[in-house]
Amino acid sequence: MKLDSKDKLILDLLQRDVSIPLNDIAERVGLSATPCWRRVQKLEQAGFIRHKVALLDRSKLNLGVTVFVSVRTSQHDQQWLDQFKQAIQDIPEIIEAHRMSGSIDYLLQVVVPSIDDYDKVYKQLIERLAFTDVSSAFSMEVMKSTTSLPTHYLN
């Protein structure tokens, strides 16, 4: 699907606030409501819009500690990977997991109320799988945090 500047603007507006009324979106992109609604539907059908969610405040949920966990393993077979994927799915405090290149095999982002709570997550992980190394880094300050993705790379 080829996107034009109006589609990109619709995506920008929706990822900043999905609750914005359709008429407001239409006005900002220079369309009437029906063509704007059709564009939003096409963007959803094409998979550009994956989910519509509410972003919650971590501090209000008592999740003031963010931990980045570097994981190394000597096992790189499919069975281990499947077990790892299941283990991280079962731990809600792990909010992101990435398979990495370089010296770290996996990077996890964990949110918890305290270091003690992180230790519980750590113990859940090491109970389930064997790791070569698990290293934790605690975030001291969030300097930038956004869920908005740049749309200017779209063709």
mmCIF file with all atom_site columns, C-alpha atoms in Angstrom:
data_model
loop_
_atom_site.group_PDB
_atom_site.id
_atom_site.type_symbol
_atom_site.label_atom_id
_atom_site.label_alt_id
_atom_site.label_comp_id
_atom_site.label_asym_id
_atom_site.label_entity_id
_atom_site.label_seq_id
_atom_site.pdbx_PDB_ins_code
_atom_site.Cartn_x
_atom_site.Cartn_y
_atom_site.Cartn_z
_atom_site.occupancy
_atom_site.B_iso_or_equiv
_atom_site.pdbx_formal_charge
_atom_site.auth_seq_id
_atom_site.auth_comp_id
_atom_site.auth_asym_id
_atom_site.auth_atom_id
_atom_site.pdbx_PDB_model_num
ATOM 1   C CA . MET A 1 1   ? 0.000   0.000   0.000  1.00 0.00 ? 1   MET A CA 1
ATOM 2   C CA . LYS A 1 2   ? 1.433   3.356   -1.042 1.00 0.00 ? 2   LYS A CA 1
ATOM 3   C CA . LEU A 1 3   ? 0.894   6.076   1.550  1.00 0.00 ? 3   LEU A CA 1
ATOM 4   C CA . ASP A 1 4   ? 0.613   9.778   0.862  1.00 0.00 ? 4   ASP A CA 1
ATOM 5   C CA . SER A 1 5   ? 1.148   12.746  3.169  1.00 0.00 ? 5   SER A CA 1
ATOM 6   C CA . LYS A 1 6   ? -2.455  12.595  4.426  1.00 0.00 ? 6   LYS A CA 1
ATOM 7   C CA . ASP A 1 7   ? -2.061  8.923   5.426  1.00 0.00 ? 7   ASP A CA 1
ATOM 8   C CA . LYS A 1 8   ? 1.184   9.739   7.231  1.00 0.00 ? 8   LYS A CA 1
ATOM 9   C CA . LEU A 1 9   ? -0.461  12.619  9.087  1.00 0.00 ? 9   LEU A CA 1
ATOM 10  C CA . ILE A 1 10  ? -3.386  10.374  10.065 1.00 0.00 ? 10  ILE A CA 1
ATOM 11  C CA . LEU A 1 11  ? -0.902  7.853   11.487 1.00 0.00 ? 11  LEU A CA 1
ATOM 12  C CA . ASP A 1 12  ? 0.967   10.601  13.350 1.00 0.00 ? 12  ASP A CA 1
ATOM 13  C CA . LEU A 1 13  ? -2.249  11.935  14.881 1.00 0.00 ? 13  LEU A CA 1
ATOM 14  C CA . LEU A 1 14  ? -3.591  8.520   15.867 1.00 0.00 ? 14  LEU A CA 1
ATOM 15  C CA . GLN A 1 15  ? -0.393  7.354   17.522 1.00 0.00 ? 15  GLN A CA 1
ATOM 16  C CA . ARG A 1 16  ? -0.325  10.484  19.643 1.00 0.00 ? 16  ARG A CA 1
ATOM 17  C CA . ASP A 1 17  ? -3.998  10.143  20.684 1.00 0.00 ? 17  ASP A CA 1
ATOM 18  C CA . VAL A 1 18  ? -6.195  7.364   19.335 1.00 0.00 ? 18  VAL A CA 1
ATOM 19  C CA . SER A 1 19  ? -9.243  8.907   20.999 1.00 0.00 ? 19  SER A CA 1
ATOM 20  C CA . ILE A 1 20  ? -9.122  12.025  18.797 1.00 0.00 ? 20  ILE A CA 1
ATOM 21  C CA . PRO A 1 21  ? -12.521 12.428  17.105 1.00 0.00 ? 21  PRO A CA 1
ATOM 22  C CA . LEU A 1 22  ? -12.586 11.440  13.440 1.00 0.00 ? 22  LEU A CA 1
ATOM 23  C CA . ASN A 1 23  ? -13.927 14.873  12.470 1.00 0.00 ? 23  ASN A CA 1
ATOM 24  C CA . ASP A 1 24  ? -10.866 16.506  14.080 1.00 0.00 ? 24  ASP A CA 1
ATOM 25  C CA . ILE A 1 25  ? -8.527  14.182  12.199 1.00 0.00 ? 25  ILE A CA 1
ATOM 26  C CA . ALA A 1 26  ? -10.348 14.871  8.955  1.00 0.00 ? 26  ALA A CA 1
ATOM 27  C CA . GLU A 1 27  ? -10.122 18.627  9.503  1.00 0.00 ? 27  GLU A CA 1
ATOM 28  C CA . ARG A 1 28  ? -6.387  18.477  10.277 1.00 0.00 ? 28  ARG A CA 1
ATOM 29  C CA . VAL A 1 29  ? -5.573  16.430  7.168  1.00 0.00 ? 29  VAL A CA 1
ATOM 30  C CA . GLY A 1 30  ? -7.902  18.383  4.884  1.00 0.00 ? 30  GLY A CA 1
ATOM 31  C CA . LEU A 1 31  ? -10.539 15.731  4.211  1.00 0.00 ? 31  LEU A CA 1
ATOM 32  C CA . SER A 1 32  ? -14.196 15.273  4.974  1.00 0.00 ? 32  SER A CA 1
ATOM 33  C CA . ALA A 1 33  ? -15.123 12.647  7.564  1.00 0.00 ? 33  ALA A CA 1
ATOM 34  C CA . THR A 1 34  ? -16.088 9.785   5.214  1.00 0.00 ? 34  THR A CA 1
ATOM 35  C CA . PRO A 1 35  ? -12.888 9.732   3.111  1.00 0.00 ? 35  PRO A CA 1
ATOM 36  C CA . CYS A 1 36  ? -10.844 10.095  6.291  1.00 0.00 ? 36  CYS A CA 1
ATOM 37  C CA . TRP A 1 37  ? -12.685 7.160   7.884  1.00 0.00 ? 37  TRP A CA 1
ATOM 38  C CA . ARG A 1 38  ? -12.024 5.065   4.743  1.00 0.00 ? 38  ARG A CA 1
ATOM 39  C CA . ARG A 1 39  ? -8.297  5.865   4.986  1.00 0.00 ? 39  ARG A CA 1
ATOM 40  C CA . VAL A 1 40  ? -8.204  4.857   8.645  1.00 0.00 ? 40  VAL A CA 1
ATOM 41  C CA . GLN A 1 41  ? -9.966  1.579   7.766  1.00 0.00 ? 41  GLN A CA 1
ATOM 42  C CA . LYS A 1 42  ? -7.447  0.880   4.975  1.00 0.00 ? 42  LYS A CA 1
ATOM 43  C CA . LEU A 1 43  ? -4.537  1.632   7.307  1.00 0.00 ? 43  LEU A CA 1
ATOM 44  C CA . GLU A 1 44  ? -5.966  -0.834  9.833  1.00 0.00 ? 44  GLU A CA 1
ATOM 45  C CA . GLN A 1 45  ? -6.607  -3.519  7.205  1.00 0.00 ? 45  GLN A CA 1
ATOM 46  C CA . ALA A 1 46  ? -3.086  -3.103  5.792  1.00 0.00 ? 46  ALA A CA 1
ATOM 47  C CA . GLY A 1 47  ? -1.614  -3.616  9.272  1.00 0.00 ? 47  GLY A CA 1
ATOM 48  C CA . PHE A 1 48  ? -0.177  -0.125  9.780  1.00 0.00 ? 48  PHE A CA 1
ATOM 49  C CA . ILE A 1 49  ? -2.385  0.179   12.860 1.00 0.00 ? 49  ILE A CA 1
ATOM 50  C CA . ARG A 1 50  ? -1.834  -2.965  14.932 1.00 0.00 ? 50  ARG A CA 1
ATOM 51  C CA . HIS A 1 51  ? -3.692  -2.126  18.160 1.00 0.00 ? 51  HIS A CA 1
ATOM 52  C CA . LYS A 1 52  ? -5.552  0.682   19.837 1.00 0.00 ? 52  LYS A CA 1
ATOM 53  C CA . VAL A 1 53  ? -4.452  0.863   23.467 1.00 0.00 ? 53  VAL A CA 1
ATOM 54  C CA . ALA A 1 54  ? -4.363  3.059   26.541 1.00 0.00 ? 54  ALA A CA 1
ATOM 55  C CA . LEU A 1 55  ? -0.869  3.958   27.758 1.00 0.00 ? 55  LEU A CA 1
ATOM 56  C CA . LEU A 1 56  ? -0.692  3.697   31.524 1.00 0.00 ? 56  LEU A CA 1
ATOM 57  C CA . ASP A 1 57  ? 1.490   5.721   33.886 1.00 0.00 ? 57  ASP A CA 1
ATOM 58  C CA . ARG A 1 58  ? 4.174   3.449   35.375 1.00 0.00 ? 58  ARG A CA 1
ATOM 59  C CA . SER A 1 59  ? 4.575   5.528   38.521 1.00 0.00 ? 59  SER A CA 1
ATOM 60  C CA . LYS A 1 60  ? 0.841   5.440   39.266 1.00 0.00 ? 60  LYS A CA 1
ATOM 61  C CA . LEU A 1 61  ? 1.009   1.641   38.881 1.00 0.00 ? 61  LEU A CA 1
ATOM 62  C CA . ASN A 1 62  ? 3.900   1.526   41.385 1.00 0.00 ? 62  ASN A CA 1
ATOM 63  C CA . LEU A 1 63  ? 6.363   0.451   38.673 1.00 0.00 ? 63  LEU A CA 1
ATOM 64  C CA . GLY A 1 64  ? 9.064   3.017   39.323 1.00 0.00 ? 64  GLY A CA 1
ATOM 65  C CA . VAL A 1 65  ? 12.057  0.750   38.673 1.00 0.00 ? 65  VAL A CA 1
ATOM 66  C CA . THR A 1 66  ? 13.087  -0.078  35.106 1.00 0.00 ? 66  THR A CA 1
ATOM 67  C CA . VAL A 1 67  ? 15.731  -2.725  34.599 1.00 0.00 ? 67  VAL A CA 1
ATOM 68  C CA . PHE A 1 68  ? 17.515  -3.602  31.363 1.00 0.00 ? 68  PHE A CA 1
ATOM 69  C CA . VAL A 1 69  ? 18.604  -7.216  31.527 1.00 0.00 ? 69  VAL A CA 1
ATOM 70  C CA . SER A 1 70  ? 21.327  -8.533  29.232 1.00 0.00 ? 70  SER A CA 1
ATOM 71  C CA . VAL A 1 71  ? 21.127  -12.279 28.725 1.00 0.00 ? 71  VAL A CA 1
ATOM 72  C CA . ARG A 1 72  ? 23.776  -14.550 27.253 1.00 0.00 ? 72  ARG A CA 1
ATOM 73  C CA . THR A 1 73  ? 23.367  -18.248 26.618 1.00 0.00 ? 73  THR A CA 1
ATOM 74  C CA . SER A 1 74  ? 25.518  -21.010 25.196 1.00 0.00 ? 74  SER A CA 1
ATOM 75  C CA . GLN A 1 75  ? 22.441  -22.741 23.807 1.00 0.00 ? 75  GLN A CA 1
ATOM 76  C CA . HIS A 1 76  ? 21.187  -21.527 20.457 1.00 0.00 ? 76  HIS A CA 1
ATOM 77  C CA . ASP A 1 77  ? 18.857  -24.313 19.382 1.00 0.00 ? 77  ASP A CA 1
ATOM 78  C CA . GLN A 1 78  ? 15.162  -23.953 18.598 1.00 0.00 ? 78  GLN A CA 1
ATOM 79  C CA . GLN A 1 79  ? 14.036  -25.878 21.679 1.00 0.00 ? 79  GLN A CA 1
ATOM 80  C CA . TRP A 1 80  ? 15.876  -23.490 24.027 1.00 0.00 ? 80  TRP A CA 1
ATOM 81  C CA . LEU A 1 81  ? 14.545  -20.481 22.110 1.00 0.00 ? 81  LEU A CA 1
ATOM 82  C CA . ASP A 1 82  ? 10.969  -21.777 22.367 1.00 0.00 ? 82  ASP A CA 1
ATOM 83  C CA . GLN A 1 83  ? 11.389  -22.316 26.121 1.00 0.00 ? 83  GLN A CA 1
ATOM 84  C CA . PHE A 1 84  ? 12.848  -18.831 26.515 1.00 0.00 ? 84  PHE A CA 1
ATOM 85  C CA . LYS A 1 85  ? 9.980   -17.258 24.576 1.00 0.00 ? 85  LYS A CA 1
ATOM 86  C CA . GLN A 1 86  ? 7.475   -19.061 26.783 1.00 0.00 ? 86  GLN A CA 1
ATOM 87  C CA . ALA A 1 87  ? 9.290   -18.074 29.966 1.00 0.00 ? 87  ALA A CA 1
ATOM 88  C CA . ILE A 1 88  ? 9.312   -14.370 29.096 1.00 0.00 ? 88  ILE A CA 1
ATOM 89  C CA . GLN A 1 89  ? 5.651   -14.495 27.993 1.00 0.00 ? 89  GLN A CA 1
ATOM 90  C CA . ASP A 1 90  ? 4.720   -15.854 31.417 1.00 0.00 ? 90  ASP A CA 1
ATOM 91  C CA . ILE A 1 91  ? 6.393   -12.989 33.318 1.00 0.00 ? 91  ILE A CA 1
ATOM 92  C CA . PRO A 1 92  ? 4.293   -9.798  32.984 1.00 0.00 ? 92  PRO A CA 1
ATOM 93  C CA . GLU A 1 93  ? 7.045   -7.581  34.393 1.00 0.00 ? 93  GLU A CA 1
ATOM 94  C CA . ILE A 1 94  ? 9.063   -8.232  31.222 1.00 0.00 ? 94  ILE A CA 1
ATOM 95  C CA . ILE A 1 95  ? 7.561   -5.662  28.890 1.00 0.00 ? 95  ILE A CA 1
ATOM 96  C CA . GLU A 1 96  ? 10.054  -5.955  26.014 1.00 0.00 ? 96  GLU A CA 1
ATOM 97  C CA . ALA A 1 97  ? 12.451  -8.617  24.811 1.00 0.00 ? 97  ALA A CA 1
ATOM 98  C CA . HIS A 1 98  ? 14.865  -8.386  21.895 1.00 0.00 ? 98  HIS A CA 1
ATOM 99  C CA . ARG A 1 99  ? 17.144  -10.946 20.272 1.00 0.00 ? 99  ARG A CA 1
ATOM 100 C CA . MET A 1 100 ? 20.407  -9.115  19.721 1.00 0.00 ? 100 MET A CA 1
ATOM 101 C CA . SER A 1 101 ? 23.511  -9.255  17.586 1.00 0.00 ? 101 SER A CA 1
ATOM 102 C CA . GLY A 1 102 ? 26.917  -8.914  19.194 1.00 0.00 ? 102 GLY A CA 1
ATOM 103 C CA . SER A 1 103 ? 28.019  -10.085 22.619 1.00 0.00 ? 103 SER A CA 1
ATOM 104 C CA . ILE A 1 104 ? 24.535  -10.030 24.179 1.00 0.00 ? 104 ILE A CA 1
ATOM 105 C CA . ASP A 1 105 ? 22.045  -12.646 22.999 1.00 0.00 ? 105 ASP A CA 1
ATOM 106 C CA . TYR A 1 106 ? 18.873  -11.082 24.433 1.00 0.00 ? 106 TYR A CA 1
ATOM 107 C CA . LEU A 1 107 ? 17.962  -7.742  25.981 1.00 0.00 ? 107 LEU A CA 1
ATOM 108 C CA . LEU A 1 108 ? 14.933  -7.526  28.261 1.00 0.00 ? 108 LEU A CA 1
ATOM 109 C CA . GLN A 1 109 ? 13.154  -4.502  29.682 1.00 0.00 ? 109 GLN A CA 1
ATOM 110 C CA . VAL A 1 110 ? 11.613  -5.186  33.071 1.00 0.00 ? 110 VAL A CA 1
ATOM 111 C CA . VAL A 1 111 ? 9.400   -2.883  35.162 1.00 0.00 ? 111 VAL A CA 1
ATOM 112 C CA . VAL A 1 112 ? 8.929   -3.485  38.887 1.00 0.00 ? 112 VAL A CA 1
ATOM 113 C CA . PRO A 1 113 ? 8.241   -1.548  42.093 1.00 0.00 ? 113 PRO A CA 1
ATOM 114 C CA . SER A 1 114 ? 11.608  -2.303  43.712 1.00 0.00 ? 114 SER A CA 1
ATOM 115 C CA . ILE A 1 115 ? 14.950  -4.070  43.447 1.00 0.00 ? 115 ILE A CA 1
ATOM 116 C CA . ASP A 1 116 ? 13.536  -6.830  45.644 1.00 0.00 ? 116 ASP A CA 1
ATOM 117 C CA . ASP A 1 117 ? 10.735  -7.323  43.133 1.00 0.00 ? 117 ASP A CA 1
ATOM 118 C CA . TYR A 1 118 ? 13.284  -7.465  40.320 1.00 0.00 ? 118 TYR A CA 1
ATOM 119 C CA . ASP A 1 119 ? 15.113  -10.184 42.242 1.00 0.00 ? 119 ASP A CA 1
ATOM 120 C CA . LYS A 1 120 ? 11.896  -12.239 42.183 1.00 0.00 ? 120 LYS A CA 1
ATOM 121 C CA . VAL A 1 121 ? 11.692  -11.832 38.394 1.00 0.00 ? 121 VAL A CA 1
ATOM 122 C CA . TYR A 1 122 ? 15.356  -12.784 38.081 1.00 0.00 ? 122 TYR A CA 1
ATOM 123 C CA . LYS A 1 123 ? 14.772  -15.930 40.126 1.00 0.00 ? 123 LYS A CA 1
ATOM 124 C CA . GLN A 1 124 ? 11.775  -16.865 37.951 1.00 0.00 ? 124 GLN A CA 1
ATOM 125 C CA . LEU A 1 125 ? 13.986  -16.619 34.874 1.00 0.00 ? 125 LEU A CA 1
ATOM 126 C CA . ILE A 1 126 ? 16.885  -18.661 36.206 1.00 0.00 ? 126 ILE A CA 1
ATOM 127 C CA . GLU A 1 127 ? 14.533  -21.351 37.559 1.00 0.00 ? 127 GLU A CA 1
ATOM 128 C CA . ARG A 1 128 ? 13.209  -21.996 34.076 1.00 0.00 ? 128 ARG A CA 1
ATOM 129 C CA . LEU A 1 129 ? 16.338  -21.916 31.904 1.00 0.00 ? 129 LEU A CA 1
ATOM 130 C CA . ALA A 1 130 ? 20.101  -22.142 31.990 1.00 0.00 ? 130 ALA A CA 1
ATOM 131 C CA . PHE A 1 131 ? 21.970  -18.965 31.085 1.00 0.00 ? 131 PHE A CA 1
ATOM 132 C CA . THR A 1 132 ? 25.657  -18.264 30.567 1.00 0.00 ? 132 THR A CA 1
ATOM 133 C CA . ASP A 1 133 ? 25.265  -14.761 32.013 1.00 0.00 ? 133 ASP A CA 1
ATOM 134 C CA . VAL A 1 134 ? 22.489  -12.473 33.213 1.00 0.00 ? 134 VAL A CA 1
ATOM 135 C CA . SER A 1 135 ? 23.499  -8.854  33.787 1.00 0.00 ? 135 SER A CA 1
ATOM 136 C CA . SER A 1 136 ? 21.173  -6.124  35.052 1.00 0.00 ? 136 SER A CA 1
ATOM 137 C CA . ALA A 1 137 ? 21.356  -2.370  34.589 1.00 0.00 ? 137 ALA A CA 1
ATOM 138 C CA . PHE A 1 138 ? 18.943  -0.127  36.473 1.00 0.00 ? 138 PHE A CA 1
ATOM 139 C CA . SER A 1 139 ? 17.621  2.995   34.782 1.00 0.00 ? 139 SER A CA 1
ATOM 140 C CA . MET A 1 140 ? 18.407  6.093   36.800 1.00 0.00 ? 140 MET A CA 1
ATOM 141 C CA . GLU A 1 141 ? 16.390  8.560   34.720 1.00 0.00 ? 141 GLU A CA 1
ATOM 142 C CA . VAL A 1 142 ? 14.081  8.350   31.729 1.00 0.00 ? 142 VAL A CA 1
ATOM 143 C CA . MET A 1 143 ? 15.375  10.969  29.317 1.00 0.00 ? 143 MET A CA 1
ATOM 144 C CA . LYS A 1 144 ? 13.062  10.116  26.444 1.00 0.00 ? 144 LYS A CA 1
ATOM 145 C CA . SER A 1 145 ? 10.128  7.771   26.197 1.00 0.00 ? 145 SER A CA 1
ATOM 146 C CA . THR A 1 146 ? 7.670   7.648   23.349 1.00 0.00 ? 146 THR A CA 1
ATOM 147 C CA . THR A 1 147 ? 5.471   5.170   21.591 1.00 0.00 ? 147 THR A CA 1
ATOM 148 C CA . SER A 1 148 ? 5.229   7.394   18.507 1.00 0.00 ? 148 SER A CA 1
ATOM 149 C CA . LEU A 1 149 ? 7.112   5.981   15.551 1.00 0.00 ? 149 LEU A CA 1
ATOM 150 C CA . PRO A 1 150 ? 8.578   8.220   12.824 1.00 0.00 ? 150 PRO A CA 1
ATOM 151 C CA . THR A 1 151 ? 6.465   8.097   9.680  1.00 0.00 ? 151 THR A CA 1
ATOM 152 C CA . HIS A 1 152 ? 8.759   10.103  7.372  1.00 0.00 ? 152 HIS A CA 1
ATOM 153 C CA . TYR A 1 153 ? 10.457  6.875   6.132  1.00 0.00 ? 153 TYR A CA 1
ATOM 154 C CA . LEU A 1 154 ? 7.255   5.669   4.507  1.00 0.00 ? 154 LEU A CA 1
ATOM 155 C CA . ASN A 1 155 ? 7.225   5.800   0.722  1.00 0.00 ? 155 ASN A CA 1
#
